[in-house]
Short mmCIF file of C-alpha atoms and ligand atoms in Angstrom, two decimals:
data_model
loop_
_atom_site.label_atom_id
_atom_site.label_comp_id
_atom_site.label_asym_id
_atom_site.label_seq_id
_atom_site.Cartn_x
_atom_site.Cartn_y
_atom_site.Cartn_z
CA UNK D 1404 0.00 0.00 0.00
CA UNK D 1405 1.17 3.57 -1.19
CA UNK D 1406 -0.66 6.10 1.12
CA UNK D 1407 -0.70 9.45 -0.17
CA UNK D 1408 -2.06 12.81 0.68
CA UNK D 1409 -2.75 16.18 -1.35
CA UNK D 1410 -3.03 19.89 0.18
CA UNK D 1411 -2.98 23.15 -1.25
CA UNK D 1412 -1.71 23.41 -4.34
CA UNK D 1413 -0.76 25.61 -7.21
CA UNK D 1414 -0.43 28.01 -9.12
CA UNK D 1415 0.38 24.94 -11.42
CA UNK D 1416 2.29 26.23 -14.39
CA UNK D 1417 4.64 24.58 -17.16
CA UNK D 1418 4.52 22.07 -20.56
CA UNK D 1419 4.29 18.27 -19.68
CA UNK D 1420 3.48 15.09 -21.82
CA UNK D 1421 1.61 12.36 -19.80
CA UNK D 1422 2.68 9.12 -20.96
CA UNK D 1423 1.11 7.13 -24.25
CA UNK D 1424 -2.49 5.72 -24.39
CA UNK D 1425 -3.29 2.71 -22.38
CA UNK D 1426 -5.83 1.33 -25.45
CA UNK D 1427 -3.17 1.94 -28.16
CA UNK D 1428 -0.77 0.69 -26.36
CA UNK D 1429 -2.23 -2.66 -25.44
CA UNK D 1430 -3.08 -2.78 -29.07
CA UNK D 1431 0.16 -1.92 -30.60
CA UNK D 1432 1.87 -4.65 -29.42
CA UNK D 1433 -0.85 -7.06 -29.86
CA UNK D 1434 -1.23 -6.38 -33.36
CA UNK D 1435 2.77 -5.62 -33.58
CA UNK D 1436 2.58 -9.32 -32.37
CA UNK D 1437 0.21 -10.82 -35.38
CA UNK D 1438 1.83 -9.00 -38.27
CA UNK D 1439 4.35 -10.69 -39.96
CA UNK D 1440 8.19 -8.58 -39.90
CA UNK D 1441 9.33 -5.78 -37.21
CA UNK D 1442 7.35 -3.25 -36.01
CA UNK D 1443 8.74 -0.32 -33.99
CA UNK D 1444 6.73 1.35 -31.54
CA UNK D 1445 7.61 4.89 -29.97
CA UNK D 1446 5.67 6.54 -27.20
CA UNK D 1447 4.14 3.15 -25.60
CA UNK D 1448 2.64 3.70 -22.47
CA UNK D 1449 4.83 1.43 -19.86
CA UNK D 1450 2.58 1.25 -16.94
CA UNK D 1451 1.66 -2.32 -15.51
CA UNK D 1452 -1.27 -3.14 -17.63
CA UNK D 1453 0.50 -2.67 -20.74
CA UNK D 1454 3.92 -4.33 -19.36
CA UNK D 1455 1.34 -7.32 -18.57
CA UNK D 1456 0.53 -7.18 -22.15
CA UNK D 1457 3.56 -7.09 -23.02
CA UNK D 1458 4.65 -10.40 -21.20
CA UNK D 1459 1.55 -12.17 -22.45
CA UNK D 1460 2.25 -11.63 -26.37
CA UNK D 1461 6.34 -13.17 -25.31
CA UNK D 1462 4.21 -16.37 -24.09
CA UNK D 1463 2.30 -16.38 -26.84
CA UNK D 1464 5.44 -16.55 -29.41
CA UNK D 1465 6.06 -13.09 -30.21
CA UNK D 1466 9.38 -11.11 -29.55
CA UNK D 1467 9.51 -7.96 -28.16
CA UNK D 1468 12.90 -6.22 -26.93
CA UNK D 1469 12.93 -2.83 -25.60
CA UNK D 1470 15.13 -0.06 -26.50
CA UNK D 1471 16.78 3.25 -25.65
CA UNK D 1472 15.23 5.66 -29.11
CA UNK D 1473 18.20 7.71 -30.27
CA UNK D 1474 16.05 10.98 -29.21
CA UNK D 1475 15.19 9.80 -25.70
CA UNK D 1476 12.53 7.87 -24.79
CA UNK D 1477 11.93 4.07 -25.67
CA UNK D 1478 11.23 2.36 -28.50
CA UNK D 1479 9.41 -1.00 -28.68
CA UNK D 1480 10.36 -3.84 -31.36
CA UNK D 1481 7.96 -6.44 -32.13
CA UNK D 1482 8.99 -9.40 -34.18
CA UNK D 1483 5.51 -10.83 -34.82
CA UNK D 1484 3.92 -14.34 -35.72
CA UNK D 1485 1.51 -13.66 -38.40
CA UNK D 1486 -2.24 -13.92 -38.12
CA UNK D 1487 -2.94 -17.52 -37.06
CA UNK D 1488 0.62 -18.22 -35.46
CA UNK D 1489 0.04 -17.52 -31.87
CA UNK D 1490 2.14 -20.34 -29.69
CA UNK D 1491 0.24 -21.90 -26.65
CA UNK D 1492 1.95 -20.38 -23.49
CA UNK D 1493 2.90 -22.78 -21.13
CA UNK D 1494 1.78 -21.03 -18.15
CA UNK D 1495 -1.48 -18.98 -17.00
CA UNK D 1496 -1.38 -15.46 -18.18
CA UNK D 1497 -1.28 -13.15 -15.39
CA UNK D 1498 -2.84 -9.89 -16.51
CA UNK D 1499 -2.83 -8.26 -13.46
CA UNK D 1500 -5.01 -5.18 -13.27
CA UNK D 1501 -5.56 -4.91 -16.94
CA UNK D 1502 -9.29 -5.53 -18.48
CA UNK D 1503 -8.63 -4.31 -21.53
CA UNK D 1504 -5.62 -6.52 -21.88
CA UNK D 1505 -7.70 -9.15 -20.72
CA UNK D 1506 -10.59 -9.20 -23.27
CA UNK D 1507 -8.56 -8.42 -26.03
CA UNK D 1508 -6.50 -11.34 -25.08
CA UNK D 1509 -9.47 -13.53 -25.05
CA UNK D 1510 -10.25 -12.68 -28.80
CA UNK D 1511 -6.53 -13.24 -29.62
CA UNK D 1512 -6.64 -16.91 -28.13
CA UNK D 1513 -10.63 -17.52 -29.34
CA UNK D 1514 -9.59 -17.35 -33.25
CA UNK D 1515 -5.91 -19.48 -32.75
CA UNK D 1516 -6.32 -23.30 -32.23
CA UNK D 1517 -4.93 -22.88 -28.64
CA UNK D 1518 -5.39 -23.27 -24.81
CA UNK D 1519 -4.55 -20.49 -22.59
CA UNK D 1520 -6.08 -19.43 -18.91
CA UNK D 1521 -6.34 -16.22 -17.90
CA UNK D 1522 -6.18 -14.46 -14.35
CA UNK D 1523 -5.48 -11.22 -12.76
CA UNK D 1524 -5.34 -9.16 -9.54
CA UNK D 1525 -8.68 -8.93 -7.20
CA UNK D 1526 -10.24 -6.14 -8.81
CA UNK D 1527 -10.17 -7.76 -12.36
CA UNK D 1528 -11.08 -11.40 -10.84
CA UNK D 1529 -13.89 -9.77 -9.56
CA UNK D 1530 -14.88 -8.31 -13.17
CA UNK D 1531 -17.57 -10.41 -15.51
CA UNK D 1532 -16.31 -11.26 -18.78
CA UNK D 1533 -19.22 -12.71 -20.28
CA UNK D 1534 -19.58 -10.15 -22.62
CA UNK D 1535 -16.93 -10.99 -24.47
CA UNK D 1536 -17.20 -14.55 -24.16
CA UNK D 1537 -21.10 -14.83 -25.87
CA UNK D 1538 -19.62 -13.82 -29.12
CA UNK D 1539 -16.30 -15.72 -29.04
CA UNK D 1540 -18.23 -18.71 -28.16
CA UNK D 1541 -20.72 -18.17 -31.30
CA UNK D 1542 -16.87 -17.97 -33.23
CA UNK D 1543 -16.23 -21.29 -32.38
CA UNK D 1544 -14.28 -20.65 -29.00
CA UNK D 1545 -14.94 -23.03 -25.75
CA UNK D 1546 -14.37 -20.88 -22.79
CA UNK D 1547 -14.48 -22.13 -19.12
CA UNK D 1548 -14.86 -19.40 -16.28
CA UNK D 1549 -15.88 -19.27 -12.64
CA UNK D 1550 -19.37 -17.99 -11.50
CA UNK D 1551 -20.57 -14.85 -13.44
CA UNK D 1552 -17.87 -15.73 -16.07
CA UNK D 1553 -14.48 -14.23 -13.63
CA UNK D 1554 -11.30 -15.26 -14.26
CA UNK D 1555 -9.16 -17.67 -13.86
CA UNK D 1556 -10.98 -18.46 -17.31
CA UNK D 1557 -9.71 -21.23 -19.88
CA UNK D 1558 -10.16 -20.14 -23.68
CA UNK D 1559 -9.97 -23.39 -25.71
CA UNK D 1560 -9.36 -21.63 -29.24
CA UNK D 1561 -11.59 -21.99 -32.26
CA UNK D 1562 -9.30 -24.94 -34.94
CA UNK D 1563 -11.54 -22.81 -37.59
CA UNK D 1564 -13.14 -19.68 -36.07
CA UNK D 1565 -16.27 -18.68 -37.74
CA UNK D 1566 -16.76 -14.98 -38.66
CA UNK D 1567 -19.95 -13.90 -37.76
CA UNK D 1568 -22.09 -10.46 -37.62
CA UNK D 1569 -22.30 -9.31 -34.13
CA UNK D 1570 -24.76 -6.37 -32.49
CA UNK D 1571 -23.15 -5.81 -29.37
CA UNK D 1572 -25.76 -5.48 -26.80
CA UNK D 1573 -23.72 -2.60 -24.75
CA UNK D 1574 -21.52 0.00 -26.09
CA UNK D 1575 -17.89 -1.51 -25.36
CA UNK D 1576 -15.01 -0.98 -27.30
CA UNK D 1577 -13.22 -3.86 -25.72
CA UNK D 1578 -15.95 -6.08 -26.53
CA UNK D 1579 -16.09 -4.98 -30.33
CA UNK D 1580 -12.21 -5.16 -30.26
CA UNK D 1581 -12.18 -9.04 -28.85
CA UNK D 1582 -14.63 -9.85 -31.67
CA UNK D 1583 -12.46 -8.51 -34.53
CA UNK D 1584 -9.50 -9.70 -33.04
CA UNK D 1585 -10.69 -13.30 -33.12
CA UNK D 1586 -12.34 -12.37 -36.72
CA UNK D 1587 -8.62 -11.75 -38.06
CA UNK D 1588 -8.11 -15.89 -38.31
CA UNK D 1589 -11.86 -16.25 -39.78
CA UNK D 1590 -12.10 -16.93 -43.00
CA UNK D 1591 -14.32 -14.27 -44.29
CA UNK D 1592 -16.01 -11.10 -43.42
CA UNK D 1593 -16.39 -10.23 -39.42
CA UNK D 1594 -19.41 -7.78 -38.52
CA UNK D 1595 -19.58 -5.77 -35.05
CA UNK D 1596 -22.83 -3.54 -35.16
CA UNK D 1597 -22.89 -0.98 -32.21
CA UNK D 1598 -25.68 1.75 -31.52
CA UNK D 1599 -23.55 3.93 -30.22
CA UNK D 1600 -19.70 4.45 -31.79
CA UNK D 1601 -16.97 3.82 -29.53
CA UNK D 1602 -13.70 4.49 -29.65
CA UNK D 1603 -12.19 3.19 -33.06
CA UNK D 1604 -8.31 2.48 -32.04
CA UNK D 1605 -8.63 -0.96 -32.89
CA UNK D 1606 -10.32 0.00 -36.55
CA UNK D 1607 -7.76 2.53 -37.07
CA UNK D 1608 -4.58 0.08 -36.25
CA UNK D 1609 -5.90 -2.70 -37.70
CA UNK D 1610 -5.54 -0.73 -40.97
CA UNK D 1611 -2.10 0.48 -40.55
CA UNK D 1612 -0.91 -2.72 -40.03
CA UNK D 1613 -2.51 -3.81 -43.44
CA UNK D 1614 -6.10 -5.26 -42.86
CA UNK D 1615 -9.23 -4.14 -44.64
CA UNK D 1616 -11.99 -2.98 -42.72
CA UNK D 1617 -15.03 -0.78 -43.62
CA UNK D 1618 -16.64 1.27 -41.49
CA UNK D 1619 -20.39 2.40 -41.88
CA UNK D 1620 -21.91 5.23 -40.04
CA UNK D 1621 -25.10 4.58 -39.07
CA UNK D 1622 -28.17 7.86 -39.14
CA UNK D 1623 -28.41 7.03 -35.22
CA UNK D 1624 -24.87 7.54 -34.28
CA UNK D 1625 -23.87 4.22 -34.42
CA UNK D 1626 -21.35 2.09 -36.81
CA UNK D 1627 -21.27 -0.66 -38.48
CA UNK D 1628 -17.32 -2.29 -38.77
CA UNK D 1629 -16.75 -5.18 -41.24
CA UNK D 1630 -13.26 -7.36 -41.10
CA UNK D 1631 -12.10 -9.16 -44.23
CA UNK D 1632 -10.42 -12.10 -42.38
CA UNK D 1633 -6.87 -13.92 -42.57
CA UNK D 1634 -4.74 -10.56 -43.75
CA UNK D 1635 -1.12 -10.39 -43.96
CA UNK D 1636 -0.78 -7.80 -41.40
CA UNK D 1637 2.73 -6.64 -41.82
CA UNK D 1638 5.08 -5.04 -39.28
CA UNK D 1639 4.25 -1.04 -39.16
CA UNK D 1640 6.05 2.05 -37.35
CA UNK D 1641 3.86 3.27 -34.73
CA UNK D 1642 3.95 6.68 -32.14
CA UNK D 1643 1.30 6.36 -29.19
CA UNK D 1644 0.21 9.69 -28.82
CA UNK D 1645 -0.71 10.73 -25.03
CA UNK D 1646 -3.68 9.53 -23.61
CA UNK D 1647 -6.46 11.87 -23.20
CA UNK D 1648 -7.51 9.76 -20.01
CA UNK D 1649 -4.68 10.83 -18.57
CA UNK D 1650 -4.20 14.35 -19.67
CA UNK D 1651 -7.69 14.89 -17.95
CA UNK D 1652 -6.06 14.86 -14.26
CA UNK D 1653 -3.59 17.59 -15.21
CA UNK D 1654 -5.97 19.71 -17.07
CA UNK D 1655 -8.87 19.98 -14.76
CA UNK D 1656 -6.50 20.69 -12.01
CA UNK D 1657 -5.41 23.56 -14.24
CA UNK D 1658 -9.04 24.42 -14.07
CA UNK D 1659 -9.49 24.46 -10.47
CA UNK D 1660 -6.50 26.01 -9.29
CA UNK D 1661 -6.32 29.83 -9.49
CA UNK D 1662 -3.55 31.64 -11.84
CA UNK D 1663 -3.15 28.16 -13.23
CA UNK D 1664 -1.59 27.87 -17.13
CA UNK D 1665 -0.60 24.22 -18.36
CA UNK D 1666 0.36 23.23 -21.83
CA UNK D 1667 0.06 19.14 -22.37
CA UNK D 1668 1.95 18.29 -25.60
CA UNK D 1669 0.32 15.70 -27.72
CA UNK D 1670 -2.26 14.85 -26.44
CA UNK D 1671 -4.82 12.13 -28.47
CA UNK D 1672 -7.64 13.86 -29.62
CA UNK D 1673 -9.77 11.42 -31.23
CA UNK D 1674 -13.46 12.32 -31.03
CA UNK D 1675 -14.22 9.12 -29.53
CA UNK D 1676 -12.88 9.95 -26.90
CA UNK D 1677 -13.16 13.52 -26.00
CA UNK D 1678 -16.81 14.14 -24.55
CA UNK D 1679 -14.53 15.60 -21.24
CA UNK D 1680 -13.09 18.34 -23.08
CA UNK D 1681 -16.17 19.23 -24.81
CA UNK D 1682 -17.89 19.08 -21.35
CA UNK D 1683 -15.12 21.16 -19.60
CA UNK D 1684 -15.52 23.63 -22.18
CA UNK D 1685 -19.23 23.76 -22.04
CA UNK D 1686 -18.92 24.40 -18.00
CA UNK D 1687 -17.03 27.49 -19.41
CA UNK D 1688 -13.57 25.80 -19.35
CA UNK D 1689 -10.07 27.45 -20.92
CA UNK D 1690 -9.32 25.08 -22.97
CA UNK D 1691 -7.67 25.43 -26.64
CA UNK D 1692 -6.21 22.69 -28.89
CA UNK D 1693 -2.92 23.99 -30.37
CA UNK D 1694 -0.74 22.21 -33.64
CA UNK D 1695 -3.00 19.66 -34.38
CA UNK D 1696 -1.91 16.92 -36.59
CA UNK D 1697 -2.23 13.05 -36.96
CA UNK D 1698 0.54 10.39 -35.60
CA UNK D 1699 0.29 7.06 -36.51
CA UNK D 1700 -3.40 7.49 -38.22
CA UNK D 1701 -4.87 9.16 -34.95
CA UNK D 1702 -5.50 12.93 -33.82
CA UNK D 1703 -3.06 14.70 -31.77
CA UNK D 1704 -2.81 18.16 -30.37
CA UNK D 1705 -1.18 20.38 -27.55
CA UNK D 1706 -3.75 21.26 -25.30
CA UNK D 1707 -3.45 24.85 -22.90
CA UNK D 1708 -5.43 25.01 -20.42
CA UNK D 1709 -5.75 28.11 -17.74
CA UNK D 1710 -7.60 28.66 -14.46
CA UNK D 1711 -11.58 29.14 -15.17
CA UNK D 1712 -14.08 29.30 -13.35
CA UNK D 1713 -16.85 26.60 -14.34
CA UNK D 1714 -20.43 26.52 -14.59
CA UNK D 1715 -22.93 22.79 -13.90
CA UNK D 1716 -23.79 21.79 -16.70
CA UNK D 1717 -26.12 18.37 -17.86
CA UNK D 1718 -23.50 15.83 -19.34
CA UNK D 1719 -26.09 13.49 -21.92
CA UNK D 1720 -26.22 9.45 -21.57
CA UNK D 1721 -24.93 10.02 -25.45
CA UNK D 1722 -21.69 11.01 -24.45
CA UNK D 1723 -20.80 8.48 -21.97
CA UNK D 1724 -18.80 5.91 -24.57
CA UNK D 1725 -16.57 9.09 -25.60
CA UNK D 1726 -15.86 9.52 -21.98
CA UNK D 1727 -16.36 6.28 -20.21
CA UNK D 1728 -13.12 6.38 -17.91
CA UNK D 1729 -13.59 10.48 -17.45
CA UNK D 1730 -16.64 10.26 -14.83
CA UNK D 1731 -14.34 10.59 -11.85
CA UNK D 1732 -12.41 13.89 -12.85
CA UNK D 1733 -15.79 15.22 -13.92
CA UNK D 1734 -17.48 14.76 -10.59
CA UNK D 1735 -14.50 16.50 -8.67
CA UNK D 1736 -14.72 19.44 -11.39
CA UNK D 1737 -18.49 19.43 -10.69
CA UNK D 1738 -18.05 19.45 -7.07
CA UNK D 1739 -16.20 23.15 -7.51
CA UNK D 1740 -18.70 24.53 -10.26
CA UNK D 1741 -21.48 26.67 -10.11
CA UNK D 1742 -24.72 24.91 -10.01
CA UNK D 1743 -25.75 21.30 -10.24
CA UNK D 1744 -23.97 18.75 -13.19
CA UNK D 1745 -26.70 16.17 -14.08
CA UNK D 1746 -24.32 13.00 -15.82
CA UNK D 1747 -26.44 10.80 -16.68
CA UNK D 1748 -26.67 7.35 -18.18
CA UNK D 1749 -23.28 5.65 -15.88
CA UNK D 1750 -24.69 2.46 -15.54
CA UNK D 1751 -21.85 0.64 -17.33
CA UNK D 1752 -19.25 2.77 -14.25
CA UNK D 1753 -20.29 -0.30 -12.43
CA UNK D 1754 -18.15 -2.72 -13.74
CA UNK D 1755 -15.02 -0.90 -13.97
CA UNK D 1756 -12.11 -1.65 -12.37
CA UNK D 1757 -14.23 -1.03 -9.14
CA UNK D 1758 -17.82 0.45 -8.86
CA UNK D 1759 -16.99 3.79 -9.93
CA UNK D 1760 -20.39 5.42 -9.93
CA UNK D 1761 -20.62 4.10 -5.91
CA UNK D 1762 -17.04 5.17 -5.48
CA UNK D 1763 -17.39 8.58 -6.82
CA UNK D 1764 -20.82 9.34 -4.66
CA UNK D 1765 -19.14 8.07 -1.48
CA UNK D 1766 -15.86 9.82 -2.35
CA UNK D 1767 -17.62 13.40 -3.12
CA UNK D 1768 -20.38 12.91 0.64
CA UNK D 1769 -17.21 12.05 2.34
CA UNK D 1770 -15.20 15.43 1.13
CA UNK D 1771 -18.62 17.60 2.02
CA UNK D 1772 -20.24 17.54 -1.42
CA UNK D 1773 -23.44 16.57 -2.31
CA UNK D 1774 -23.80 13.56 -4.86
CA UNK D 1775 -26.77 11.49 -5.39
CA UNK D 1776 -26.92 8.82 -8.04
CA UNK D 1777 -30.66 7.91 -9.32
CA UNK D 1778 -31.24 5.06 -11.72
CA UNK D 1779 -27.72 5.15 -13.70
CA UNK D 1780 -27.62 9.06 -13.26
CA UNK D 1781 -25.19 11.27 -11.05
CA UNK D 1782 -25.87 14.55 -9.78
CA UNK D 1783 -23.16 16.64 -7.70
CA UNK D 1784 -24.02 20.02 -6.05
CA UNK D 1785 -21.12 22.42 -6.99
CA UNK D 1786 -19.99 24.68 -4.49
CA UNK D 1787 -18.80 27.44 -6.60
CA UNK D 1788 -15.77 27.26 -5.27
CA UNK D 1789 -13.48 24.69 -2.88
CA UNK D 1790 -15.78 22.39 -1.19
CA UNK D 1791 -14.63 21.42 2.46
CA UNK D 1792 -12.45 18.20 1.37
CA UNK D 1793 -10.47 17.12 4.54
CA UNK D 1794 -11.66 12.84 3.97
CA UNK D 1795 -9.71 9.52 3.74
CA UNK D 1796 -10.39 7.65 0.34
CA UNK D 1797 -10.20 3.63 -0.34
CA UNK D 1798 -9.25 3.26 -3.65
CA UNK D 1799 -10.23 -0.17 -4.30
CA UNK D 1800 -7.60 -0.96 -6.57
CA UNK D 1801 -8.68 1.45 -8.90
CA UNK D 1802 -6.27 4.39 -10.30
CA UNK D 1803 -8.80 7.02 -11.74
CA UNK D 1804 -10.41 7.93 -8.52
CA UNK D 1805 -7.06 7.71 -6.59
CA UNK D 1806 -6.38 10.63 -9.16
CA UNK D 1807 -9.34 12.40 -9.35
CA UNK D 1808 -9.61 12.22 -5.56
CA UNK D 1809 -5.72 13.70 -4.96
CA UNK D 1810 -6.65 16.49 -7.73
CA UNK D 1811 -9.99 17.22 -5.42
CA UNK D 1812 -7.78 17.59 -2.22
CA UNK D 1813 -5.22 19.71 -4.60
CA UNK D 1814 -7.94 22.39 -5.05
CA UNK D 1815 -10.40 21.91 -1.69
CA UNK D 1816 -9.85 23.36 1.81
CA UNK D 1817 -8.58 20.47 3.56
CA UNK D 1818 -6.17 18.06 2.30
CA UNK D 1819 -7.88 14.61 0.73
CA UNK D 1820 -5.77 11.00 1.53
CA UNK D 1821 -5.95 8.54 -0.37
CA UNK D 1822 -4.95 4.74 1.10
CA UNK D 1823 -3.15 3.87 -1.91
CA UNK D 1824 -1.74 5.37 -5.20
CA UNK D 1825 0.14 1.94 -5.65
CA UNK D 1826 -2.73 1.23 -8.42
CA UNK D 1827 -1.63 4.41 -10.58
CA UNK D 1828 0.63 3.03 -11.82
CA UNK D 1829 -1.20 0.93 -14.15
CA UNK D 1830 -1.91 3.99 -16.50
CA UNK D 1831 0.24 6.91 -15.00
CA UNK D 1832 3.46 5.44 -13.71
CA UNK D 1833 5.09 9.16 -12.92
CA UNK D 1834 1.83 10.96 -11.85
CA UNK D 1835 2.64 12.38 -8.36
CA UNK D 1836 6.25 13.47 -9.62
CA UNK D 1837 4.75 15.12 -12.66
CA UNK D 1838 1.67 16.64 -10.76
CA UNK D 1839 4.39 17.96 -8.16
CA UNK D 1840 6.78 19.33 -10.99
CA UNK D 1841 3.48 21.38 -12.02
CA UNK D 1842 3.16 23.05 -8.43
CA UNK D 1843 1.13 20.23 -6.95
CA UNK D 1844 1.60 19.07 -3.29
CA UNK D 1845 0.78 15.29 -3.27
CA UNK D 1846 3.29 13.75 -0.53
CA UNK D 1847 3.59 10.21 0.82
CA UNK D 1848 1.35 10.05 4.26
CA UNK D 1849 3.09 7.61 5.68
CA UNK D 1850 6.45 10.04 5.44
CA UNK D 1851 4.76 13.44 6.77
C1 S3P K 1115 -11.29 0.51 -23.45
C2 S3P K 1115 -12.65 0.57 -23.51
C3 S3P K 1115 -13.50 1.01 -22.39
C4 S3P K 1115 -12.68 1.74 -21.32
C5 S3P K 1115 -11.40 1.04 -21.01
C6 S3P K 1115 -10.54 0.93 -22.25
C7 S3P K 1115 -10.53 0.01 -24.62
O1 S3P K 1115 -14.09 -0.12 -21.78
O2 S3P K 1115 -13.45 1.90 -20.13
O3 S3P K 1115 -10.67 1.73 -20.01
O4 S3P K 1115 -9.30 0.16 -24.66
O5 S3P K 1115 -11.16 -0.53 -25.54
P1 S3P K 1115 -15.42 -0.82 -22.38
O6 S3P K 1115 -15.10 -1.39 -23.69
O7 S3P K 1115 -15.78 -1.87 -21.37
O8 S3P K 1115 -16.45 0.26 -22.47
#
């Protein structure tokens, strides 16, 4: 356990870059993995989801060796297998913390004619996977779970997987990604139908590694993706830009804390997954998106962002796939806005990497704010202002609200503790130096 505390903070002022995207990254070296010659990756996020990733595609045949890159940084090489040449790993996969490592996984294995089990830590044992598995049985897969379909789970592999045409009940990205990942070894054309569009990494790499894939736009907002199976995916040069998840700690602490003026270079700025910025700028937020260009086939820009002060606003259900992981920031910028934020439709917050719609309403009551959740909705008072603060957080092995919950007691008028930021470091391995390099005072409360 990592206890740590944050007071009274700021002015926070400089340039930063918050380390790559956690879904690119996991799919990087996964497809890096399947295509057949070297592919180089720059900018890979190396927190422990990704590095579990990482060891799961060595057990399953691939080589990957990281480097120093010549301008600083690291560079990834990935010697891959080609589509259908996954080995069996002799072992259980491990991937600790990681769901979307996990499901992804589990469409890897479905569509290769092997055995592989699955676990992880307590939070993602504790996680239902059935969503994935429906489809990846229909493929052909035989998967073997505990009760409620948890891990440790056994994915025998489909000898022929079947590509099918698949409307995904639930918005899920990771779901629609498992289901083209398994339809890569299918002979034929793979269908995922969703209602609402969610984020499109796994479209968008697939195709810069060589595959085919279509993508209709449906007149509701939704999309309908279509795999031509058993490509040669060859090995491609990829840079991870930075992960808007991540930039969203720094930037609404920017927000909150008077005098405040951060620049975040490169920042991903794919629409699918920016409903927080366009929500932070409807409260009335500074925020402008500076040099924007593409990297790697997805939207990057340098985002500055200066003190404002924000305004409640009503975040719609429509939004919540381009902002899934977001909810947590957004309720501690809500707490210090003017007016009630209505977010509404959160249901699928429950089956994160803890209950995050619980978490955030008894996180926000503990720290003096009003929060009440009705049906899959979450309303916080704002207080116009810093709300009291001054409470102890569990953090459930679960990194965004350890974050969002040190950024609340950054800005608040008693410090917030946290009982442990160990779990950051799944997507934000340097997030208390890099906070604290800004002006932040997060400290070890074990070492006060
Ligand atoms: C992710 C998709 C989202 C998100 C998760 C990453 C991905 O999950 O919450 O952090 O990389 O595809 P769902 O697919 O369950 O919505």
């Amino acid at each position: 356990m990592t206890p740590l505390t944050s007071g009274s903070s700021g002015p926070l002022v400089g340039r930063i870059r918050v380390p790559g995207d956690k879904s690119i990254s996991h799919r990087a070296l996964m497809l890096g993995a399947l295509a057949v010659g070297e592919s180089r990756i720059s900018g890979l996020l190396e927190g422990e989801d990704v590095l579990r990733t990482a060891t799961a595609m060595r057990a399953l045949g691939a080589t990957l060796i990281r480097e120093a890159a010549p301008g600083g940084g690291t560079v990834w090489r990935v010697a891959g297998v080609g589509v259908g040449g996954l080995a069996e790993p002799d072992d259980i996969l491990d991937l600790g913390n990681a769901g979307t490592g996990a499901r992804l996984l589990m469409g890897l294995i479905a569509g290769h004619p092997i055995t592989a089990t699955l676990t992880g830590d307590a939070s993602l044992r504790r996680r239902p996977r059935a969503r994935a598995a429906e489809p990846l049985r229909r493929m052909g897969a035989r998967i073997v779970a505990r009760d409620g379909c948890r891990l440790p789970l056994t994915i025998v592999g489909a000898v022929e997987p079947m590509p099918i045409e698949y409307r995904l009940p639930v918005p899920s990205a990771q779901v629609k990604s498992a289901v083209l990942l398994a339809g890569l070894n299918a002979a034929g054309a793979t269908t995922v139908i969703e209602t609402l569009a969610t984020r499109d990494h796994s479209e968008r790499m697939l195709r810069h590694f060589g595959a085919t894939v279509d993508v209709e736009a449906t007149e509701t907002g939704g999309r309908i993706i279509t795999l031509t199976g058993q490509p040669e995916l060859h090995g491609a040069d990829l840079v991870v830009p930075g992960d808007p998840s991540s930039a969203a700690f720094p930037a609404v602490a920017a927000l909150l804390l008077a005098g405040s003026d951060v620049t975040i270079e490169g920042v991903g700025i794919n629409t699918l997954r920016t409903g927080l910025f366009t929500t932070l700028l409807e409260m009335g937020g500074a925020i402008e998106f500076r040099n924007e260009r593409l990297t790697g086939g997805e939207p990057v820009a340098d985002l500055v962002v200066r003190a404002s002060r924000l305004a409640g606003v009503e975040v719609p259900a429509s939004r919540a796939p381009s902002m899934i992981d977001e909810y947590p920031i957004l309720a501690v910028a809500a707490a210090f806005a003017r007016g009630r934020t209505t977010m509404r439709g959160l249901g699928e917050l429950r089956v994160k990497e803890s209950d995050r719609l619980a978490a955030i309403a008894r996180g926000l009551a503990a720290c003096g704010v009003s929060a009440t959740i009705s049906g899959d909705d979450l309303i916080v008072e704002g207080h116009d202002g810093p709300p009291p603060g001054g409470a102890a957080i569990a953090t459930q092995l679960d990194h965004r609200p350890a974050m969002a919950f040190l950024i609340f007691g950054m800005a608040a008028r008693k410090p917030v503790a946290i009982d442990d930021g160990a779990p950051i470091a799944t997507s934000f391995p340097d997030f208390v130096a890099l906070m604290n390099g800004l002006g932040a005072s997060i400290a070890r409360a074990d070492r006060e």
